mmCIF file of N, CA and C in Angstrom:
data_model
loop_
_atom_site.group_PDB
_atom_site.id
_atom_site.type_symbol
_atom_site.label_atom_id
_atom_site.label_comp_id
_atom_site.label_asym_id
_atom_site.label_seq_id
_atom_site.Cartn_x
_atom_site.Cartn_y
_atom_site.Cartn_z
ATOM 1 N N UNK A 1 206.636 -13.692 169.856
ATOM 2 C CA UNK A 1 206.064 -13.419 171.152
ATOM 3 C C UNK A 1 205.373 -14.659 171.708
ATOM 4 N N UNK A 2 204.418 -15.158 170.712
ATOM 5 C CA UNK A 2 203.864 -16.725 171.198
ATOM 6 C C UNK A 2 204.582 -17.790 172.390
ATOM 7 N N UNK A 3 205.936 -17.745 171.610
ATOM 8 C CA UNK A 3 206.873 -18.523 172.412
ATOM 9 C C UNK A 3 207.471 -18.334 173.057
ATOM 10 N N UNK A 4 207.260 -17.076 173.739
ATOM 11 C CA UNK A 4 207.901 -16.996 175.163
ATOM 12 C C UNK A 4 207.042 -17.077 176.134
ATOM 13 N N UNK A 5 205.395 -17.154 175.508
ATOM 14 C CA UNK A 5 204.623 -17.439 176.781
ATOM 15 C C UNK A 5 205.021 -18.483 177.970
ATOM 16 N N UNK A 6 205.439 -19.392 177.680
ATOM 17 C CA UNK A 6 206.191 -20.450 178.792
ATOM 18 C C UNK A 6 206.658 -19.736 180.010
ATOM 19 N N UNK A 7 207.823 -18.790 179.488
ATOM 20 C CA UNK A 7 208.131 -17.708 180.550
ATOM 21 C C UNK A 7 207.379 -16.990 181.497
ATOM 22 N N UNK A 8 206.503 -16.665 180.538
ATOM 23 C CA UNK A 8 205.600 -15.805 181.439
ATOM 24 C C UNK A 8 204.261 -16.247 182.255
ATOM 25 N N UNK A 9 203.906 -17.516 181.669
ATOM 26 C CA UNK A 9 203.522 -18.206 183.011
ATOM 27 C C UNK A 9 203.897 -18.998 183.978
ATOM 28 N N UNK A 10 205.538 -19.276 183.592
ATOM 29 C CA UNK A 10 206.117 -19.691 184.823
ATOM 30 C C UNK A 10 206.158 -18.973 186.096
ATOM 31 N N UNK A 11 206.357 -17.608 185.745
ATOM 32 C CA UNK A 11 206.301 -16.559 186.877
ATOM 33 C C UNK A 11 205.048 -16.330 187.165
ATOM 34 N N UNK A 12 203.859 -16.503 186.520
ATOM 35 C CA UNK A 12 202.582 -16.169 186.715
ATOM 36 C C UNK A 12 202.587 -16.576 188.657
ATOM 37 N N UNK A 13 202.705 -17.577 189.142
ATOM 38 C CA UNK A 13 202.060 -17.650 190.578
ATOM 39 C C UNK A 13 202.570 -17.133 191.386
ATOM 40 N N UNK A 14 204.322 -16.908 191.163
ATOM 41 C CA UNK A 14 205.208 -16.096 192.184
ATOM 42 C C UNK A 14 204.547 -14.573 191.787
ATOM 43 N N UNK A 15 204.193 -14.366 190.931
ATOM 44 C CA UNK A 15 204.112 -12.744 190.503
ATOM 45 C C UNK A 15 202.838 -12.214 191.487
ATOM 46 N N UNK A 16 201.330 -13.193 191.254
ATOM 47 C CA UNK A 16 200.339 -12.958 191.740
ATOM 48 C C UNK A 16 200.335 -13.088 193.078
ATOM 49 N N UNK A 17 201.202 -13.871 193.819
ATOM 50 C CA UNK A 17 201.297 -14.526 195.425
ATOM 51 C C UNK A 17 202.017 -13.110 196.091
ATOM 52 N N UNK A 18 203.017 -12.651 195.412
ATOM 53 C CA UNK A 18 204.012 -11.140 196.088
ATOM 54 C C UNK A 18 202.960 -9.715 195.340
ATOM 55 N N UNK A 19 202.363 -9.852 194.414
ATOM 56 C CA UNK A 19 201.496 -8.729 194.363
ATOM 57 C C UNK A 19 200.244 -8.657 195.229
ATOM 58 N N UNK A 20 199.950 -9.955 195.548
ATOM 59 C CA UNK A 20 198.465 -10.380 196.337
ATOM 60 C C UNK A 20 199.324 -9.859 197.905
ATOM 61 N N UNK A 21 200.158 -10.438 198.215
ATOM 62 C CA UNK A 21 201.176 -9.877 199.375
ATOM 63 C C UNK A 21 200.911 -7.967 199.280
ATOM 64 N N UNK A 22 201.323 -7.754 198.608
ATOM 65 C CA UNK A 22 201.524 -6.465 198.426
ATOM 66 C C UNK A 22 200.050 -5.751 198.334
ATOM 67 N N UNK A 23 198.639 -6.075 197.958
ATOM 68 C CA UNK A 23 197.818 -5.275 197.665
ATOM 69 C C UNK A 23 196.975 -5.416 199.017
ATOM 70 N N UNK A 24 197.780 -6.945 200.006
ATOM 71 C CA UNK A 24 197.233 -6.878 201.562
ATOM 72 C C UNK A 24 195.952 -7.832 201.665
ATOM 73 N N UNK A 25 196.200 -8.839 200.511
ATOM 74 C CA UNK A 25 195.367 -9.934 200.338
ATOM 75 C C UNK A 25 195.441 -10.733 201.162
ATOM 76 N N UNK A 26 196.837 -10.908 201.756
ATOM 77 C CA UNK A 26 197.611 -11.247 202.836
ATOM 78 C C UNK A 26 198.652 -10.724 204.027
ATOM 79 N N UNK A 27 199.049 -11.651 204.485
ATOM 80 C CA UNK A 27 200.503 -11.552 205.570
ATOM 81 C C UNK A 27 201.210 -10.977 204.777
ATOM 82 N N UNK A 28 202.016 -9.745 204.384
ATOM 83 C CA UNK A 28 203.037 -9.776 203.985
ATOM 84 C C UNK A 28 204.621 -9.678 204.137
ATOM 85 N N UNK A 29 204.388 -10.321 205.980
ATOM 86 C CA UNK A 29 205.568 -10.588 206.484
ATOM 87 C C UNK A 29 205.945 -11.648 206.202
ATOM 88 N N UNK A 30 207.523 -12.312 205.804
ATOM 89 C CA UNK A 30 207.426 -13.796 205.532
ATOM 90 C C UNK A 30 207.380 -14.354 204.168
ATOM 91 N N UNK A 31 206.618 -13.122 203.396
ATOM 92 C CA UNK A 31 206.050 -14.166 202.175
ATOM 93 C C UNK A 31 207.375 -14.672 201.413
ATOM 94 N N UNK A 32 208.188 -13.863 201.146
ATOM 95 C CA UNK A 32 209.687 -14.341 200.280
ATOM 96 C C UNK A 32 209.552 -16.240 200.317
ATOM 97 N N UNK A 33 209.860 -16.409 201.988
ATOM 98 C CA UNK A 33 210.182 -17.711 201.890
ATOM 99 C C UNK A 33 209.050 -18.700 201.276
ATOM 100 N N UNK A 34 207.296 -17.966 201.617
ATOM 101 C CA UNK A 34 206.586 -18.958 200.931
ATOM 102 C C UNK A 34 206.608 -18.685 199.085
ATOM 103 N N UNK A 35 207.175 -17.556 198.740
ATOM 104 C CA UNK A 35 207.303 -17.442 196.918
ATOM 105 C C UNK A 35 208.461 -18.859 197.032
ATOM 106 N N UNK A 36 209.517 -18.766 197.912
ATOM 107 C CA UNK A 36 210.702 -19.573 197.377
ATOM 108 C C UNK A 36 210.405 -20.912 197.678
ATOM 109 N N UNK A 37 209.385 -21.534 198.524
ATOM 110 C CA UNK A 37 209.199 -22.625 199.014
ATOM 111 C C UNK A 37 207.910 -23.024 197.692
ATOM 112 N N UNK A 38 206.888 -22.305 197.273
ATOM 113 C CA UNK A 38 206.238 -22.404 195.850
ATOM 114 C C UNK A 38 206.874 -22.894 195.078
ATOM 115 N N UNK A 39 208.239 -21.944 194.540
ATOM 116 C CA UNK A 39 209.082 -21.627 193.461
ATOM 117 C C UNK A 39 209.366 -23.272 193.382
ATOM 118 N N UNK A 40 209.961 -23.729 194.408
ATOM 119 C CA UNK A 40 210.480 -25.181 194.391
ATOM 120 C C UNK A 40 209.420 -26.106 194.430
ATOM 121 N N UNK A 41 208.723 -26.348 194.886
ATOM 122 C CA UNK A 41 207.245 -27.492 194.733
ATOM 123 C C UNK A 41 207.120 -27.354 192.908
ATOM 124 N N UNK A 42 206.999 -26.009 192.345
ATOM 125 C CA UNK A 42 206.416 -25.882 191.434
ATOM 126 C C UNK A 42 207.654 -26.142 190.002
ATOM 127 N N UNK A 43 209.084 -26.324 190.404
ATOM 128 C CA UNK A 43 209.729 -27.098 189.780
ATOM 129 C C UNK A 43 209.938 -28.618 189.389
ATOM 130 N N UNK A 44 209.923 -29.054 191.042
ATOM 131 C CA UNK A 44 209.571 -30.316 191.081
ATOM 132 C C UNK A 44 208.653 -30.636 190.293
ATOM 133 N N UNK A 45 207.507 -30.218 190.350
ATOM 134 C CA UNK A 45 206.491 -30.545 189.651
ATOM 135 C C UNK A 45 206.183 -30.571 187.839
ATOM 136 N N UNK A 46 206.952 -29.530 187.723
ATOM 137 C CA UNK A 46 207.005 -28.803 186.425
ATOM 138 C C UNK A 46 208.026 -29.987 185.496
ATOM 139 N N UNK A 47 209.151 -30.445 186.472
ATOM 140 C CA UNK A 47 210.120 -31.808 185.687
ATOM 141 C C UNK A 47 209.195 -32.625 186.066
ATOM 142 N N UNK A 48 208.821 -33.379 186.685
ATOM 143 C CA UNK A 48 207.858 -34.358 186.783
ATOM 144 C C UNK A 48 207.261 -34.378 185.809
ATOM 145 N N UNK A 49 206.369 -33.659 185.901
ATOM 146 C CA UNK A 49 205.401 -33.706 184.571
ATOM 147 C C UNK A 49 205.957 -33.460 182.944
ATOM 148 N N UNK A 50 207.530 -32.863 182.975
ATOM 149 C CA UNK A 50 208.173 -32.795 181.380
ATOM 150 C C UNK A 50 208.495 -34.263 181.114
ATOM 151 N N UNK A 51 209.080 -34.905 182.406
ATOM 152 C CA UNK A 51 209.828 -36.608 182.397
ATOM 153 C C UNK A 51 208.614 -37.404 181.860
ATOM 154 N N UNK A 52 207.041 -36.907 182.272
ATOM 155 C CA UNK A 52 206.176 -38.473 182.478
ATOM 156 C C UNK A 52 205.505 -38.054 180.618
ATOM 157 N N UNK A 53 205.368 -36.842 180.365
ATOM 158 C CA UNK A 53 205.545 -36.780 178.606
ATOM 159 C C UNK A 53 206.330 -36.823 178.192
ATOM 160 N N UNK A 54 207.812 -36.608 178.117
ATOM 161 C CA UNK A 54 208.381 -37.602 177.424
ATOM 162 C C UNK A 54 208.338 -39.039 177.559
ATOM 163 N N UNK A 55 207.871 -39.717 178.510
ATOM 164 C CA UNK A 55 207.665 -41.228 177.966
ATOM 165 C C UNK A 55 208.784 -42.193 179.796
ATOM 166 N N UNK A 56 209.211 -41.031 180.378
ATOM 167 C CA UNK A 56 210.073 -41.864 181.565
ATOM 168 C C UNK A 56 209.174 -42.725 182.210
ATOM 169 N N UNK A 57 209.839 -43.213 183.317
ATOM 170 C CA UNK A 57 208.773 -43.803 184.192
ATOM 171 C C UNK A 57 209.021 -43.072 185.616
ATOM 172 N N UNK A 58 208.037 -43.225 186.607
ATOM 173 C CA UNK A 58 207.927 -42.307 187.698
ATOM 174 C C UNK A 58 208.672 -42.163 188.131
ATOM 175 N N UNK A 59 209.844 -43.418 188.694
ATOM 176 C CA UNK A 59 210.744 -43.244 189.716
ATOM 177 C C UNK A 59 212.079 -42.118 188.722
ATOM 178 N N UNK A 60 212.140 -42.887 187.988
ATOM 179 C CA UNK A 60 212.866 -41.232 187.030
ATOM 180 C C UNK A 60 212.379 -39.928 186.778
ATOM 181 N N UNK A 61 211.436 -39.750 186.642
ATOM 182 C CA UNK A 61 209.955 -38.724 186.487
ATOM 183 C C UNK A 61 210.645 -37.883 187.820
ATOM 184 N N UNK A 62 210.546 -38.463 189.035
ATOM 185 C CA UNK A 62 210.644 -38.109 190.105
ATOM 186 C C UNK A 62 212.219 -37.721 190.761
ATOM 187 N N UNK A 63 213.232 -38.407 190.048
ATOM 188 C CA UNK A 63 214.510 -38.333 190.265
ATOM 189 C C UNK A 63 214.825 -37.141 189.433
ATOM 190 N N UNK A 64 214.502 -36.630 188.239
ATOM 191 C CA UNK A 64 214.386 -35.598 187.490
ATOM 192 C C UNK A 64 214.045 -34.302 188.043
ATOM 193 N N UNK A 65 213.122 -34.214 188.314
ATOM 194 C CA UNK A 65 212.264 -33.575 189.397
ATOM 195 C C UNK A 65 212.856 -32.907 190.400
ATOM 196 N N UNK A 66 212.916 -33.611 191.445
ATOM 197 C CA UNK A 66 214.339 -33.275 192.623
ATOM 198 C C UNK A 66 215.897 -32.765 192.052
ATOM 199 N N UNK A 67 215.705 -32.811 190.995
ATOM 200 C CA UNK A 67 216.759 -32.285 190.611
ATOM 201 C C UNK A 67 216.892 -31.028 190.171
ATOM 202 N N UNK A 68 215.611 -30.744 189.362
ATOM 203 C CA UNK A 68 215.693 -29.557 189.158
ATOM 204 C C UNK A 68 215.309 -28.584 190.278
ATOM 205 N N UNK A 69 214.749 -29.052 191.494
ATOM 206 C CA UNK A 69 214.246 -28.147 192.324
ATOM 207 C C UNK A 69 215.487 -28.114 192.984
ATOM 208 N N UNK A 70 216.361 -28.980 193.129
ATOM 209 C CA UNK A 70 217.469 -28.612 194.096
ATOM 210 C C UNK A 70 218.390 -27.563 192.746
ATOM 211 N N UNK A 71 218.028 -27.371 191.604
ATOM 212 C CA UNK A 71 219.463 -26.623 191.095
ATOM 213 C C UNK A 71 218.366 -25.471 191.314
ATOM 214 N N UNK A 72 217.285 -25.245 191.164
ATOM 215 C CA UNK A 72 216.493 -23.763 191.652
ATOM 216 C C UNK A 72 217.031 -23.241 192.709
ATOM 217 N N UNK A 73 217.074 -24.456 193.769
ATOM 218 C CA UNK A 73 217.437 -24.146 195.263
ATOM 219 C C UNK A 73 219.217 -23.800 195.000
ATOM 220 N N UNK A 74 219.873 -23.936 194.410
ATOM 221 C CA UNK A 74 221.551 -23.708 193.913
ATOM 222 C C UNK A 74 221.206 -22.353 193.608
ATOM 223 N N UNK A 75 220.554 -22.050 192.340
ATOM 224 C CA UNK A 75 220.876 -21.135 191.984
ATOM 225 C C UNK A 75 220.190 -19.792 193.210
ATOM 226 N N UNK A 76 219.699 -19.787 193.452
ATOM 227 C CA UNK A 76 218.858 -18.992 194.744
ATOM 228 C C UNK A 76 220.373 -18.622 195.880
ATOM 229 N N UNK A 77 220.527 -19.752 195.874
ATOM 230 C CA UNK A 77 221.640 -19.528 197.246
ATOM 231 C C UNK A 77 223.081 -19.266 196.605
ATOM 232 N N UNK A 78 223.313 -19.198 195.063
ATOM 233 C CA UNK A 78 224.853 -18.811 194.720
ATOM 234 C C UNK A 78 224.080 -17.014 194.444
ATOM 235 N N UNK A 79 223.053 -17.038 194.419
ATOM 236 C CA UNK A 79 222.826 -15.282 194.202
ATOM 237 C C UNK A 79 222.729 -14.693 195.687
ATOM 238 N N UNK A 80 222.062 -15.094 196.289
ATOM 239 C CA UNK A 80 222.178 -14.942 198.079
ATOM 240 C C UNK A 80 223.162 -14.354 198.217
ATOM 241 N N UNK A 81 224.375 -15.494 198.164
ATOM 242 C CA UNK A 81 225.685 -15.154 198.127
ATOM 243 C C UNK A 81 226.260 -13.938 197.584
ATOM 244 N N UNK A 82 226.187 -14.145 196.002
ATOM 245 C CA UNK A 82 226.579 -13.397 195.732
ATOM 246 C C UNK A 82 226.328 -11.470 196.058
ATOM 247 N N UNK A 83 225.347 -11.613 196.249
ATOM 248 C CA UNK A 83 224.350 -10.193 196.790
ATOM 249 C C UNK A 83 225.511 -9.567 198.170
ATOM 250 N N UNK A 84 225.108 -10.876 199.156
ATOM 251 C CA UNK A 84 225.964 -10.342 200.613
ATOM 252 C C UNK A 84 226.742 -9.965 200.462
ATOM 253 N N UNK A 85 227.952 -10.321 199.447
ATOM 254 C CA UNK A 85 229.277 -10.370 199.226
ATOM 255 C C UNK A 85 229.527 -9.253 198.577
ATOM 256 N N UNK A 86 229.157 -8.761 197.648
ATOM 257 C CA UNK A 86 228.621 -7.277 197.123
ATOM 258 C C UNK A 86 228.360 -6.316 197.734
ATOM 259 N N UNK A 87 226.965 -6.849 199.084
ATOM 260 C CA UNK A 87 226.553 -5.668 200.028
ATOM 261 C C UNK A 87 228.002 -5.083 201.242
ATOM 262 N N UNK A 88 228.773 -6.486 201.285
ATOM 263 C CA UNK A 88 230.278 -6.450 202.228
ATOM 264 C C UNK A 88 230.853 -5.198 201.881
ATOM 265 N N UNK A 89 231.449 -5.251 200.227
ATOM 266 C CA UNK A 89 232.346 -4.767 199.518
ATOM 267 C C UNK A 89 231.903 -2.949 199.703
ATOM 268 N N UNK A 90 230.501 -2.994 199.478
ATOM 269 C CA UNK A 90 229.796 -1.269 199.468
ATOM 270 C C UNK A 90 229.956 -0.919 201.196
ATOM 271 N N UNK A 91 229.838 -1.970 202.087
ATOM 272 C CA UNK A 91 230.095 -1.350 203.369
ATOM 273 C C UNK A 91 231.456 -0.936 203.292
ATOM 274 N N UNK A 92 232.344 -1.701 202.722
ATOM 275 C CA UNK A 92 233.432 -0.992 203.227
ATOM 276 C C UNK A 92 234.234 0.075 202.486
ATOM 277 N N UNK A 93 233.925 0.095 201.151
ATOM 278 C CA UNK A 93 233.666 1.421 200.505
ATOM 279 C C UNK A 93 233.191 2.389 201.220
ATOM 280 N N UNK A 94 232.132 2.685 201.507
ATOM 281 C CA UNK A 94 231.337 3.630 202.540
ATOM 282 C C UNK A 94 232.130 3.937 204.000
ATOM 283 N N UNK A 95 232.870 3.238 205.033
ATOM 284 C CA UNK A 95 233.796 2.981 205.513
ATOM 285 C C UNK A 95 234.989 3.909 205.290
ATOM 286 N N UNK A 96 235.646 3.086 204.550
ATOM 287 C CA UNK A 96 237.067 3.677 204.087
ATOM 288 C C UNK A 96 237.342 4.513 203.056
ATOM 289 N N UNK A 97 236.473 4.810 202.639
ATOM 290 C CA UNK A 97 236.017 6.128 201.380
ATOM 291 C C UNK A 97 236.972 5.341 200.169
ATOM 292 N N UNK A 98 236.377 6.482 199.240
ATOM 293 C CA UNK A 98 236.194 5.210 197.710
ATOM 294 C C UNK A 98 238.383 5.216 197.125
ATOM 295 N N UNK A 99 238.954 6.461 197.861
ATOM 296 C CA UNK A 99 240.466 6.421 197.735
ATOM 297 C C UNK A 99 241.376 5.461 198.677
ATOM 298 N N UNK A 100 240.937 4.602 199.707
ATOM 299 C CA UNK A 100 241.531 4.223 200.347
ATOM 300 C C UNK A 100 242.496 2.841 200.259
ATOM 301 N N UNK A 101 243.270 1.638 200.329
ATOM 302 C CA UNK A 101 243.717 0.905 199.644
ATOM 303 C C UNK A 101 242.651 -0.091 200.026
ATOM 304 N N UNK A 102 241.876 0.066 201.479
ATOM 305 C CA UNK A 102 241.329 -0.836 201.622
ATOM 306 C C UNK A 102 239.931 -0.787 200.994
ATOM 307 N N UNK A 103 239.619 -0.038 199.947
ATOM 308 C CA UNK A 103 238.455 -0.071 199.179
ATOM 309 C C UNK A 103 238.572 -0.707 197.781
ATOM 310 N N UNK A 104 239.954 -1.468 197.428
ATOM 311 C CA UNK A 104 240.416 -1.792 195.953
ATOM 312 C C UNK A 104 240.528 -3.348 196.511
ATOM 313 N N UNK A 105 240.706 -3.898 197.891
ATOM 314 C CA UNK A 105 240.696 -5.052 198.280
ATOM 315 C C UNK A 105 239.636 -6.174 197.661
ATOM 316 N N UNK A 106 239.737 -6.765 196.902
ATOM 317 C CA UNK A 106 238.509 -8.210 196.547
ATOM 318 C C UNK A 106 237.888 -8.662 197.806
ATOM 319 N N UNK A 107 238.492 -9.294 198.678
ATOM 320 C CA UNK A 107 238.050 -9.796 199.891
ATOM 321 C C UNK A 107 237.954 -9.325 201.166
ATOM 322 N N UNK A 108 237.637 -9.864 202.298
ATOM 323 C CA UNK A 108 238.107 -8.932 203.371
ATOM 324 C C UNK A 108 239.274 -10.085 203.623
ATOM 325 N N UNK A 109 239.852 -9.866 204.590
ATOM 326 C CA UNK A 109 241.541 -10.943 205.246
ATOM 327 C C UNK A 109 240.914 -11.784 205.756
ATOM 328 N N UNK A 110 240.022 -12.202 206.433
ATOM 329 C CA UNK A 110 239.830 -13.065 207.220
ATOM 330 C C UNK A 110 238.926 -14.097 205.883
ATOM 331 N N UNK A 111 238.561 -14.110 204.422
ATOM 332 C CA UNK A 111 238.501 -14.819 203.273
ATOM 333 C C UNK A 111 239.791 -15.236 202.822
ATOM 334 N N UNK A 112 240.827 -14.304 202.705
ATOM 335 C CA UNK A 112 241.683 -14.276 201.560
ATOM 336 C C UNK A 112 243.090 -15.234 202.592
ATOM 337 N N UNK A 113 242.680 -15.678 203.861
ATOM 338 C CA UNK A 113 243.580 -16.304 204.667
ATOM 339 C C UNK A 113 243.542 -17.662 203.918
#
């Protein structure tokens, strides 16, 4: 258990920022984008500071860094994706009822062109 604490305070500020949202500590219109705009500062930051203990030097420290916040920012937007693309598929299920041919389709036509 010890060693998964890492985990669980990584989420610690997104957790407290959308529950603090939620208990009306704040705005809680909006907040998503400031958890996801956190989420990324706090990567950046998080490689930064793994690069400058292991022994890098800043401008790598920092090239490290940006890197991992942009694959946060990847992975965020291939689930985005993936979600819409999912939510597509149940509209048209719902649509064309669950026997129809056009409910066994992967794509819609205007993808699969």
């Amino acid at each position: 258990m010890l060693a998964e604490w890492p985990l669980v305070l990584a989420a610690l500020p997104t957790t407290l920022l959308l529950c603090g949202a939620g208990l009306g500590w704040g705005r809680s219109q909006g907040i998503e984008y400031v958890a996801f705009g956190t989420n990324t500062v706090l990567l950046l930051c998080w490689g930064l500071l793994a690069c400058r203990a292991a022994g890098r030097t800043w401008g790598r420290a920092f090239g490290i860094g940006c890197t991992d916040a942009l694959l946060g920012v990847a992975v965020a937007l291939a689930s985005t994706l993936l979600k819409e693309r999912g939510d597509g598929h149940r509209r048209r299920l719902r649509r064309a009822g669950p026997t129809s041919p056009a409910a066994y389709r992967p794509w819609p036509a205007s993808v699969r062109r």
